[in-house]
Short mmCIF file of C-alpha atoms in Angstrom, two decimals:
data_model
loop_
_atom_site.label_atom_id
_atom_site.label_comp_id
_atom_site.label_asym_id
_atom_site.label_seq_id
_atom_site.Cartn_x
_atom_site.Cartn_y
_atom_site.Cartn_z
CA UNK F 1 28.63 -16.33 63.57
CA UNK F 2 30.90 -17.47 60.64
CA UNK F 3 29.53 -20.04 58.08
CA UNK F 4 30.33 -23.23 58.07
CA UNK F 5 29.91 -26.19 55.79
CA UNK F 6 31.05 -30.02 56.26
CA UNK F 7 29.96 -32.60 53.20
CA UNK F 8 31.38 -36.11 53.40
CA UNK F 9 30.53 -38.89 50.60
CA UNK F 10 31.84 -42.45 51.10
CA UNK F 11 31.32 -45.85 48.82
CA UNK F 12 30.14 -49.09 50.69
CA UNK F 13 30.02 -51.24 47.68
CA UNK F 14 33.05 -50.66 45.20
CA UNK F 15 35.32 -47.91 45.59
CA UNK F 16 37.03 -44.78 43.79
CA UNK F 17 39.47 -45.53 40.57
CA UNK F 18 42.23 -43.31 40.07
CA UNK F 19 40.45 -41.36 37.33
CA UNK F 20 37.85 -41.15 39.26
CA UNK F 21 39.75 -39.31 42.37
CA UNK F 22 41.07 -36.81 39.87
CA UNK F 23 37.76 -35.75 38.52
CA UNK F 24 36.85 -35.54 42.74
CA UNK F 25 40.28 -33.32 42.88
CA UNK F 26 39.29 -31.16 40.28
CA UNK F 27 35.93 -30.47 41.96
CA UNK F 28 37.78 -29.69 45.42
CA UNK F 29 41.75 -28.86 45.67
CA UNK F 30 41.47 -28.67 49.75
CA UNK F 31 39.21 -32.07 50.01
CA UNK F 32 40.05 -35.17 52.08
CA UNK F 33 39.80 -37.92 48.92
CA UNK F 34 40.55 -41.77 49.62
CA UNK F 35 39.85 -44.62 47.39
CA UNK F 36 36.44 -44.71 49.50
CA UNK F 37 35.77 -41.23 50.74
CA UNK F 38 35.39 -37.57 49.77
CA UNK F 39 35.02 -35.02 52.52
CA UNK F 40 35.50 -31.16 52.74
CA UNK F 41 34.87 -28.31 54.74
CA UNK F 42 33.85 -24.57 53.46
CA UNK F 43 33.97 -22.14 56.00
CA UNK F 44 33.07 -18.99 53.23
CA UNK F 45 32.06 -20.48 48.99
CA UNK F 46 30.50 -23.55 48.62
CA UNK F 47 31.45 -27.28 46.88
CA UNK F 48 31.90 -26.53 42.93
CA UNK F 49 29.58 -29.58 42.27
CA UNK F 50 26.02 -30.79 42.94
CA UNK F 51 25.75 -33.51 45.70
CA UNK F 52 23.13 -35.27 44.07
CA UNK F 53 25.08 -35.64 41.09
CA UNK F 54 28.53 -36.49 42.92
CA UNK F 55 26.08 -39.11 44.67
CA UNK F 56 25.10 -40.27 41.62
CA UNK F 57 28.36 -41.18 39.87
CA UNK F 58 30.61 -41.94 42.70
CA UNK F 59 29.05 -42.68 46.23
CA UNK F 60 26.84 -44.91 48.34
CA UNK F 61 26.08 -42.73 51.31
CA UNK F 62 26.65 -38.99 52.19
CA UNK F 63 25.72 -35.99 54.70
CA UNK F 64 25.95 -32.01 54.55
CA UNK F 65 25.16 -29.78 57.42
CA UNK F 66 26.05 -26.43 57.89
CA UNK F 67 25.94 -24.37 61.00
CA UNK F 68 22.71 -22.57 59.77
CA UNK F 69 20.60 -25.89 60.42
CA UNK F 70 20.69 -27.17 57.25
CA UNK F 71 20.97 -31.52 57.59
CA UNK F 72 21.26 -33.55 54.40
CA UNK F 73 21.43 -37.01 54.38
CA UNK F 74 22.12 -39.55 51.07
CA UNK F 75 21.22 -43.07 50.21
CA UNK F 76 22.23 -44.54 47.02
CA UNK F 77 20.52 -47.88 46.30
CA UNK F 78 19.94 -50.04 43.03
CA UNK F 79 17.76 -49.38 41.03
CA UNK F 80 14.23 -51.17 41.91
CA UNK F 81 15.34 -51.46 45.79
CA UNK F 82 12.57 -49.35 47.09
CA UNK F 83 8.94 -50.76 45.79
CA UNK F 84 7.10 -48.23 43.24
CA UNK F 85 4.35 -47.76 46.45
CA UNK F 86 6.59 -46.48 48.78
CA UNK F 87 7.89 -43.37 46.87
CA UNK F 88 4.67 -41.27 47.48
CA UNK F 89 7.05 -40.41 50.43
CA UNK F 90 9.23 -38.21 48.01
CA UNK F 91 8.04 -34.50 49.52
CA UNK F 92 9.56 -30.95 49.21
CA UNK F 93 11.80 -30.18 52.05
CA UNK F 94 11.57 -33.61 54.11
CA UNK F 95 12.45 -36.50 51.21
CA UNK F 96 13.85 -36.57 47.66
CA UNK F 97 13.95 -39.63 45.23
CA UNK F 98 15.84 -39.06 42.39
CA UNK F 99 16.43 -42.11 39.94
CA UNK F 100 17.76 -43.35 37.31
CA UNK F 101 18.32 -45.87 35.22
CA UNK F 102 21.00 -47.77 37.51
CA UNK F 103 20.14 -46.66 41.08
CA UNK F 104 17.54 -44.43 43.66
CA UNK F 105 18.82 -41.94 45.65
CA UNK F 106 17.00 -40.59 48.83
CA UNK F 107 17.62 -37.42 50.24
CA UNK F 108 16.45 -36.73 53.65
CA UNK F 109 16.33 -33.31 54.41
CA UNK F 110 16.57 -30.94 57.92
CA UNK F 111 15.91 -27.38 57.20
CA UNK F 112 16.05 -25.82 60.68
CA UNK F 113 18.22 -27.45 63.78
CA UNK F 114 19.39 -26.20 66.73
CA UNK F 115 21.42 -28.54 68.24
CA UNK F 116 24.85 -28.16 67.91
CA UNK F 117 27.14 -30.64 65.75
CA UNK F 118 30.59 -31.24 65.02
CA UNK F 119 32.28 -33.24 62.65
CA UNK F 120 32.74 -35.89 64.62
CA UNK F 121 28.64 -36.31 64.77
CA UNK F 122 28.72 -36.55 60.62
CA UNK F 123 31.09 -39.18 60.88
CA UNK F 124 29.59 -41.56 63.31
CA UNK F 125 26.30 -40.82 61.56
CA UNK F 126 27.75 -42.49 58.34
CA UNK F 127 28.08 -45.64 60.22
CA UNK F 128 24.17 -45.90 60.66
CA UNK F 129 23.81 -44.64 57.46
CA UNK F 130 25.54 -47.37 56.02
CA UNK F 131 23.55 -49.82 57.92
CA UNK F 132 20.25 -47.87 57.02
CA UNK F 133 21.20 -49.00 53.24
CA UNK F 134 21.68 -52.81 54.62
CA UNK F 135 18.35 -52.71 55.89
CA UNK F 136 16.61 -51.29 52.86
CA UNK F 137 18.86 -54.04 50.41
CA UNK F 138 17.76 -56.80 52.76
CA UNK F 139 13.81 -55.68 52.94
CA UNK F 140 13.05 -53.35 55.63
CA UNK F 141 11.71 -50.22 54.84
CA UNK F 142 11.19 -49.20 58.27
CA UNK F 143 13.15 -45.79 57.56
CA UNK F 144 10.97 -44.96 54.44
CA UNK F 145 7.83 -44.55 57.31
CA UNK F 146 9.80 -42.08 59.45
CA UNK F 147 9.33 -38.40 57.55
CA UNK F 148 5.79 -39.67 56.56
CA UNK F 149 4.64 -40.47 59.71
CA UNK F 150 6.50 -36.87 61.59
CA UNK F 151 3.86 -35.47 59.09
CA UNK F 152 0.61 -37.39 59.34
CA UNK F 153 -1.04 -35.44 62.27
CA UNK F 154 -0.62 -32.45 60.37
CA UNK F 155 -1.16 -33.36 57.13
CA UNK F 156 -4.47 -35.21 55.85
CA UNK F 157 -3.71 -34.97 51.94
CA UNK F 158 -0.46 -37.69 52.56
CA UNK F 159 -1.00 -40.70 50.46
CA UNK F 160 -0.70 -44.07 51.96
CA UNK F 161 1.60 -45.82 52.33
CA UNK F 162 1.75 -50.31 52.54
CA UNK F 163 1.11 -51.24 55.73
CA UNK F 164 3.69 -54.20 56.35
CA UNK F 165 4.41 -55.28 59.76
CA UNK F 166 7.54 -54.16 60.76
CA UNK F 167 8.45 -54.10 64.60
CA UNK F 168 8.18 -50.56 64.95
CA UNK F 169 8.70 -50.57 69.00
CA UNK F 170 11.74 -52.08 68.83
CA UNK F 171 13.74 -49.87 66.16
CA UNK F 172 17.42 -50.33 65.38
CA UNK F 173 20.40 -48.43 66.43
CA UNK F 174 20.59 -47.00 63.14
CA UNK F 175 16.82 -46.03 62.91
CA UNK F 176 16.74 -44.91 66.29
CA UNK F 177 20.06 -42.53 65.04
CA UNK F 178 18.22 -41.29 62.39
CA UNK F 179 14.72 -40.51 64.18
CA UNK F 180 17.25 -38.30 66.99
CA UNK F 181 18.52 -36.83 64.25
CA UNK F 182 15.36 -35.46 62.15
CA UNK F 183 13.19 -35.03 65.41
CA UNK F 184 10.54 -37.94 63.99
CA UNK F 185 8.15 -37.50 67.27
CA UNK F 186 8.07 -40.98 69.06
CA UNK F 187 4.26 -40.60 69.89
CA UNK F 188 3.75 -41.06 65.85
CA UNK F 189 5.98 -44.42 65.29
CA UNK F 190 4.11 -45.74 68.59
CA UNK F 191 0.97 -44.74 66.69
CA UNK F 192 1.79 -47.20 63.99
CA UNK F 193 2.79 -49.77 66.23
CA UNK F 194 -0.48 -49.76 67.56
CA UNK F 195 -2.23 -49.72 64.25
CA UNK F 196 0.13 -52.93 63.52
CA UNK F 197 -1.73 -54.42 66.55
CA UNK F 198 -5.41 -53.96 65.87
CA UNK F 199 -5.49 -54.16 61.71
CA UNK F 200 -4.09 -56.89 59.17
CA UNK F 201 -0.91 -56.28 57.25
CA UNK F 202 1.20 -57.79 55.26
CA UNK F 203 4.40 -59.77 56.66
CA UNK F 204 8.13 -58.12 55.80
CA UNK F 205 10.04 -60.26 53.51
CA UNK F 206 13.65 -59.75 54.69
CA UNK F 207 15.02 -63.01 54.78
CA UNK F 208 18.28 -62.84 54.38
CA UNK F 209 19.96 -65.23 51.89
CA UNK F 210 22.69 -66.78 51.38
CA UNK F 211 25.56 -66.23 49.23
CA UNK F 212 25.12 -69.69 47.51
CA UNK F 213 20.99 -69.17 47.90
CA UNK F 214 21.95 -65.37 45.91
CA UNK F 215 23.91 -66.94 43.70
CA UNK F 216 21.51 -70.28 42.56
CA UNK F 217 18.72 -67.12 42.03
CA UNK F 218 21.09 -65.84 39.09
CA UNK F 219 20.84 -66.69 35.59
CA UNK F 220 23.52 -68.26 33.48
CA UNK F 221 22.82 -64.86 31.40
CA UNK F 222 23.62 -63.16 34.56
CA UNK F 223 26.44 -64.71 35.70
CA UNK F 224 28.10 -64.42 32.47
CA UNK F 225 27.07 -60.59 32.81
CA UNK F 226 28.96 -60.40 36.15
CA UNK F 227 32.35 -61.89 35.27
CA UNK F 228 32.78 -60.01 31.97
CA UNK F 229 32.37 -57.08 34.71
CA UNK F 230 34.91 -58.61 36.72
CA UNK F 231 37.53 -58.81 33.84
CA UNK F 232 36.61 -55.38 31.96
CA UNK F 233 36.70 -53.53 35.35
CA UNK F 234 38.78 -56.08 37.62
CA UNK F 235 36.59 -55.89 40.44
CA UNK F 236 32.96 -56.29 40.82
CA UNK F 237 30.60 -55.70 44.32
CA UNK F 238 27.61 -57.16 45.88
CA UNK F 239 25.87 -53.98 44.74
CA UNK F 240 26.18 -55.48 41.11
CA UNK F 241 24.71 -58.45 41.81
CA UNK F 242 21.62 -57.13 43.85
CA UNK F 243 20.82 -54.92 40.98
CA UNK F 244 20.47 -58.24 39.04
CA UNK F 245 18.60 -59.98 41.78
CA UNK F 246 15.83 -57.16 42.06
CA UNK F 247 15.27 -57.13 38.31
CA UNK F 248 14.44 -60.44 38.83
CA UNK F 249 11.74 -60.23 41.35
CA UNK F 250 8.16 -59.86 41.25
CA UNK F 251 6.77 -56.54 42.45
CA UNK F 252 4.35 -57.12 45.56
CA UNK F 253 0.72 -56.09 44.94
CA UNK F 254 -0.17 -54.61 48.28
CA UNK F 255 -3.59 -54.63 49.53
CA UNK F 256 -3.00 -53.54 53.24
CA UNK F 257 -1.97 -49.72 53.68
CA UNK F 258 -1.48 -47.07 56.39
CA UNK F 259 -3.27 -43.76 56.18
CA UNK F 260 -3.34 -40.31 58.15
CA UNK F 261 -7.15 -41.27 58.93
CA UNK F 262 -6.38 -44.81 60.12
CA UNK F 263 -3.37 -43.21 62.47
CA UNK F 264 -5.94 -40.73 63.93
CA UNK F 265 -7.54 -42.91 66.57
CA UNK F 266 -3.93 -44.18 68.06
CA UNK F 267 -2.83 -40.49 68.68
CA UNK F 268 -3.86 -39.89 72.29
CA UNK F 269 -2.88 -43.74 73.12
CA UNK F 270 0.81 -43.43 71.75
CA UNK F 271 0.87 -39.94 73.02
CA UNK F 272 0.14 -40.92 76.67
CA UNK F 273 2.82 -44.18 76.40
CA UNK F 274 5.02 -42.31 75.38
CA UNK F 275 5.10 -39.70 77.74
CA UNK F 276 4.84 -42.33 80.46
CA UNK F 277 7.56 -44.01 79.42
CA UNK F 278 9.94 -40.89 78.51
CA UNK F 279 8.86 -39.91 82.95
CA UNK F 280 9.90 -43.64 84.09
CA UNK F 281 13.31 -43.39 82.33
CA UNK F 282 13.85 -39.62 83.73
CA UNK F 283 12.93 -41.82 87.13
CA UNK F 284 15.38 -44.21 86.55
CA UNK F 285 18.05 -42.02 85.34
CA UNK F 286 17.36 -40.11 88.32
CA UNK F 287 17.72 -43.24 91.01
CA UNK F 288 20.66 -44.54 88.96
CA UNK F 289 22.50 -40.92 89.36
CA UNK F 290 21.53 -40.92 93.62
CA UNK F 291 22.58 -44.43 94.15
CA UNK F 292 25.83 -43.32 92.34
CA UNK F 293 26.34 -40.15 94.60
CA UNK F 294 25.50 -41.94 97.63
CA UNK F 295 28.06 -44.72 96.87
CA UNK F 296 30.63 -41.64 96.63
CA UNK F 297 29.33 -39.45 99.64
CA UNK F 298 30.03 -42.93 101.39
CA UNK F 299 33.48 -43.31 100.42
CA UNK F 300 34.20 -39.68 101.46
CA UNK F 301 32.45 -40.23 104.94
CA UNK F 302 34.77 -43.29 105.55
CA UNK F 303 37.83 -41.27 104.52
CA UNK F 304 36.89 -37.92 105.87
CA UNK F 305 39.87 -36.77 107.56
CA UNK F 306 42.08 -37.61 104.20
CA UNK F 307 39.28 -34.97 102.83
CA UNK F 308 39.19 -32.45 105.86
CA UNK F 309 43.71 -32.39 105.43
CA UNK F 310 43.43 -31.80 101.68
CA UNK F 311 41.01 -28.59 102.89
CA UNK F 312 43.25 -27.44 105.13
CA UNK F 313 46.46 -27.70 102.11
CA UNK F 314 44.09 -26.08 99.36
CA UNK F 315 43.57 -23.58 101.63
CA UNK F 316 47.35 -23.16 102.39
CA UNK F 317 48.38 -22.53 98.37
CA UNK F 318 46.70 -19.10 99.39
CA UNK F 319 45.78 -18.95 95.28
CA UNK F 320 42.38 -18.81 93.53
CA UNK F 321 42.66 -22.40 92.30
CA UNK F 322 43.24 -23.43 95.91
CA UNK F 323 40.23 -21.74 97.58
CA UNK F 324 38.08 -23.39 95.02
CA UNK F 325 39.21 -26.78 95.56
CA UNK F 326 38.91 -25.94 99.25
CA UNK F 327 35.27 -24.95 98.83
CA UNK F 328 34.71 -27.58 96.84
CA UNK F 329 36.00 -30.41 99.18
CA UNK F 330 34.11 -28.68 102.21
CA UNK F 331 30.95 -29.11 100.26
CA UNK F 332 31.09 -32.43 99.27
CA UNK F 333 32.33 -33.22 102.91
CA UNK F 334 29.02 -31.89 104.22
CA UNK F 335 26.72 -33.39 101.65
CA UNK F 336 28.85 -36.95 103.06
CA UNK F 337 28.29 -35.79 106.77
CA UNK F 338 24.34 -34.99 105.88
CA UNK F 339 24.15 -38.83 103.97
CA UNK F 340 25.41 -40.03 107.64
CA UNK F 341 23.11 -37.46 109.48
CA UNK F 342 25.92 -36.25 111.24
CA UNK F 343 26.07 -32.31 110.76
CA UNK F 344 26.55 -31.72 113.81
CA UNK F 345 29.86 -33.45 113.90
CA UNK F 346 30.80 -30.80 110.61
CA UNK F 347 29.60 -28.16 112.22
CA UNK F 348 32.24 -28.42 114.69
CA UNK F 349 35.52 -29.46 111.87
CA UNK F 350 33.70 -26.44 109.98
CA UNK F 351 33.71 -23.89 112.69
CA UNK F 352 37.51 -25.06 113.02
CA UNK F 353 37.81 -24.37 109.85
CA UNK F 354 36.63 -20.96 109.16
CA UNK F 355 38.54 -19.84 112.56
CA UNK F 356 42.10 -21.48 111.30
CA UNK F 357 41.18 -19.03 107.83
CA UNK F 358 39.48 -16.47 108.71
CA UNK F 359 41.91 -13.96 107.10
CA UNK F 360 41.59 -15.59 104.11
CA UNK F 361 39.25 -13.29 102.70
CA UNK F 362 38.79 -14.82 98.96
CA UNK F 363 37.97 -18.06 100.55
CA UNK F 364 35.57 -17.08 103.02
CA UNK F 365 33.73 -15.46 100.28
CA UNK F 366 33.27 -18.46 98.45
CA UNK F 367 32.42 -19.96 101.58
CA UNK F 368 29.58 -18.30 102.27
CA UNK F 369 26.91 -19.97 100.88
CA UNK F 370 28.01 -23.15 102.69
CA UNK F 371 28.18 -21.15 105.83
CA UNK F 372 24.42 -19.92 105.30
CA UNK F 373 23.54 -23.49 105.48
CA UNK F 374 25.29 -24.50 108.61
CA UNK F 375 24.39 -21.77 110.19
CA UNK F 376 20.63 -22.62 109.81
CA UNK F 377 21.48 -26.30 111.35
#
């Protein structure tokens, strides 16, 4: 199997200057570089830069995977977005928090996956990933929980974590995205949402303000701060003014926290729901798929002779295409006939059938499976 690579970084809030696009073009001669976007593909070497660092300087969000397994996922967020008591979650080989003095970055690693992705996959995935960073600026840390809790029924040495109550059975698009993607096992977000149920916790804060509430929170000092941006730089983002905001704020002192030990006694509970659940939606899928079938086995019943004539001129091409689409139409004629329990009535077109081509060797091969079964009528 040949190696493959895909990384792709993109800005939300501000985007790329010209200078800034040629220090991107000297990292990468073959990359894809807008004034919000950097993507490029490696199929042998690798990118002549470090992705934390290009995340760093230049980018909001970002994802790497290579054909190996290997799933990287970036968030860039202001500095002081994600409370002090939530990065215990920072852990070798499922989350990295890397900060400085002007922003966080979380990387959310996948060492080993099987399923098969494309490009395509990346980029829709940077749509939730940008809305993963809205929900963390406006207060819900819902996707912080998600590595922590794949690992608490394995791990009793995890720290807790504030236990705020989030709805954790009804999880966003993007969340519900991002739990597909790293294989977080539903059974242990259903164990927290039944914690939620039986404990106290605090209440989120994500109201979401307005852009005159944002702006009567900011200092003259602040304000002045922003428009000198504006003129120096001649553009300034919401980022910018967030980063103000959350200097601004008083850190919550959390008294109400989740650990592996409280979890324990919800395991078998979320387990069971969960499976329950997962075998009514197989159900459902199921009925949904045989009421669909039926309502086309119908349609073929009521126009069966159309379907019987377009045998008879597949047949007639005397090619390998046309046997198929012969055998094909014979078979989904019979499954109508059965729906009408009238095989009988087939048997007889059938019989007609096979006697009208009967030196059509190639396509009374293919028929014989289908002839098994009439036969046994």
């Amino acid at each position: 199997m040949s190696e493959y690579q895909y990384y792709r970084f993109e800005c939300v809030n501000s985007s790329l200057s010209v200078p800034q696009r040629n220090r991107l073009r000297n990292i990468s001669s073959r990359a894809d570089i807008t004034s919000h976007s950097f993507c490029v593909q490696y199929h042998y070497g690798d990118l002549k830069a470090d992705p934390e660092e290009l995340m760093m300087d230049f980018f909001d969000i970002g994802i790497y995977y290579a054909n190996w397994g290997q799933v990287n996922a970036y968030l860039k967020l202001p500095a002081g977005t994600i409370p002090n008591d939530f990065k215990v979650i920072n852990a070798e080989c499922y989350v990295s928090l890397v900060e400085n003095e002007q922003n966080q970055l979380l990387i959310f690693s996948l060492e080993e996956d099987d399923h098969y992705r494309d490009d395509e996959d990346a980029e829709s995935f940077m749509l939730h990933l940008a809305a993963l960073r809205a929900e963390l600026f406006a207060g819900d840390y819902r996707v912080l929980y998600f590595h922590w809790l794949s690992r608490a029924y394995d791990d009793p040495r995890l720290k807790p974590l504030p236990l705020i109550a989030f709805d954790f059975h009804q999880l966003t698009p993007a969340q519900l995205a991002f739990t597909a993607l790293f294989g977080i096992p539903l059974q242990s977000i259903r164990a927290l949402h039944l914690l939620l149920q039986s404990m106290p916790a605090h209440s989120p804060q994500t109201t979401v303000l307005t852009a005159q509430q944002q702006v009567a929170k900011l200092t003259d000092a602040d304000k002045d701060a922003l428009l000198c941006r504006l003129f120096d730089e001649g553009k300034i983002f919401a980022a910018d003014a967030y980063a103000l905001l959350r200097t601004q704020e008083t850190p919550i002192e959390y008294s109400h926290w989740v650990t592996v030990a409280s979890l324990h006694p919800f395991w078998h509970v979320a387990e069971k729901e969960v499976m329950q659940e997962e075998l009514t939606a197989e159900a459902e899928r199921l009925a949904r798929e045989t009421l669909l079938r039926n309502e086309h086995l119908e349609a073929v019943y009521k126009a069966h002779q159309s379907h019987w004539d377009r045998a008879f001129e597949e047949a007639a091409r005397g090619c390998a295409s046309g046997y198929d689409n012969a055998s094909f139409t014979l078979q989904v004629l019979f499954d109508a006939y059965q729906l009408k329990l009238s095989t009988s009535v087939f048997k007889q077109k059938f019989d007609v059938f096979i006697s009208k081509n009967k030196q059509r060797k190639a396509l009374i091969k293919r028929l014989e499976p289908l002839q098994k079964i009439v036969l046994s009528l």
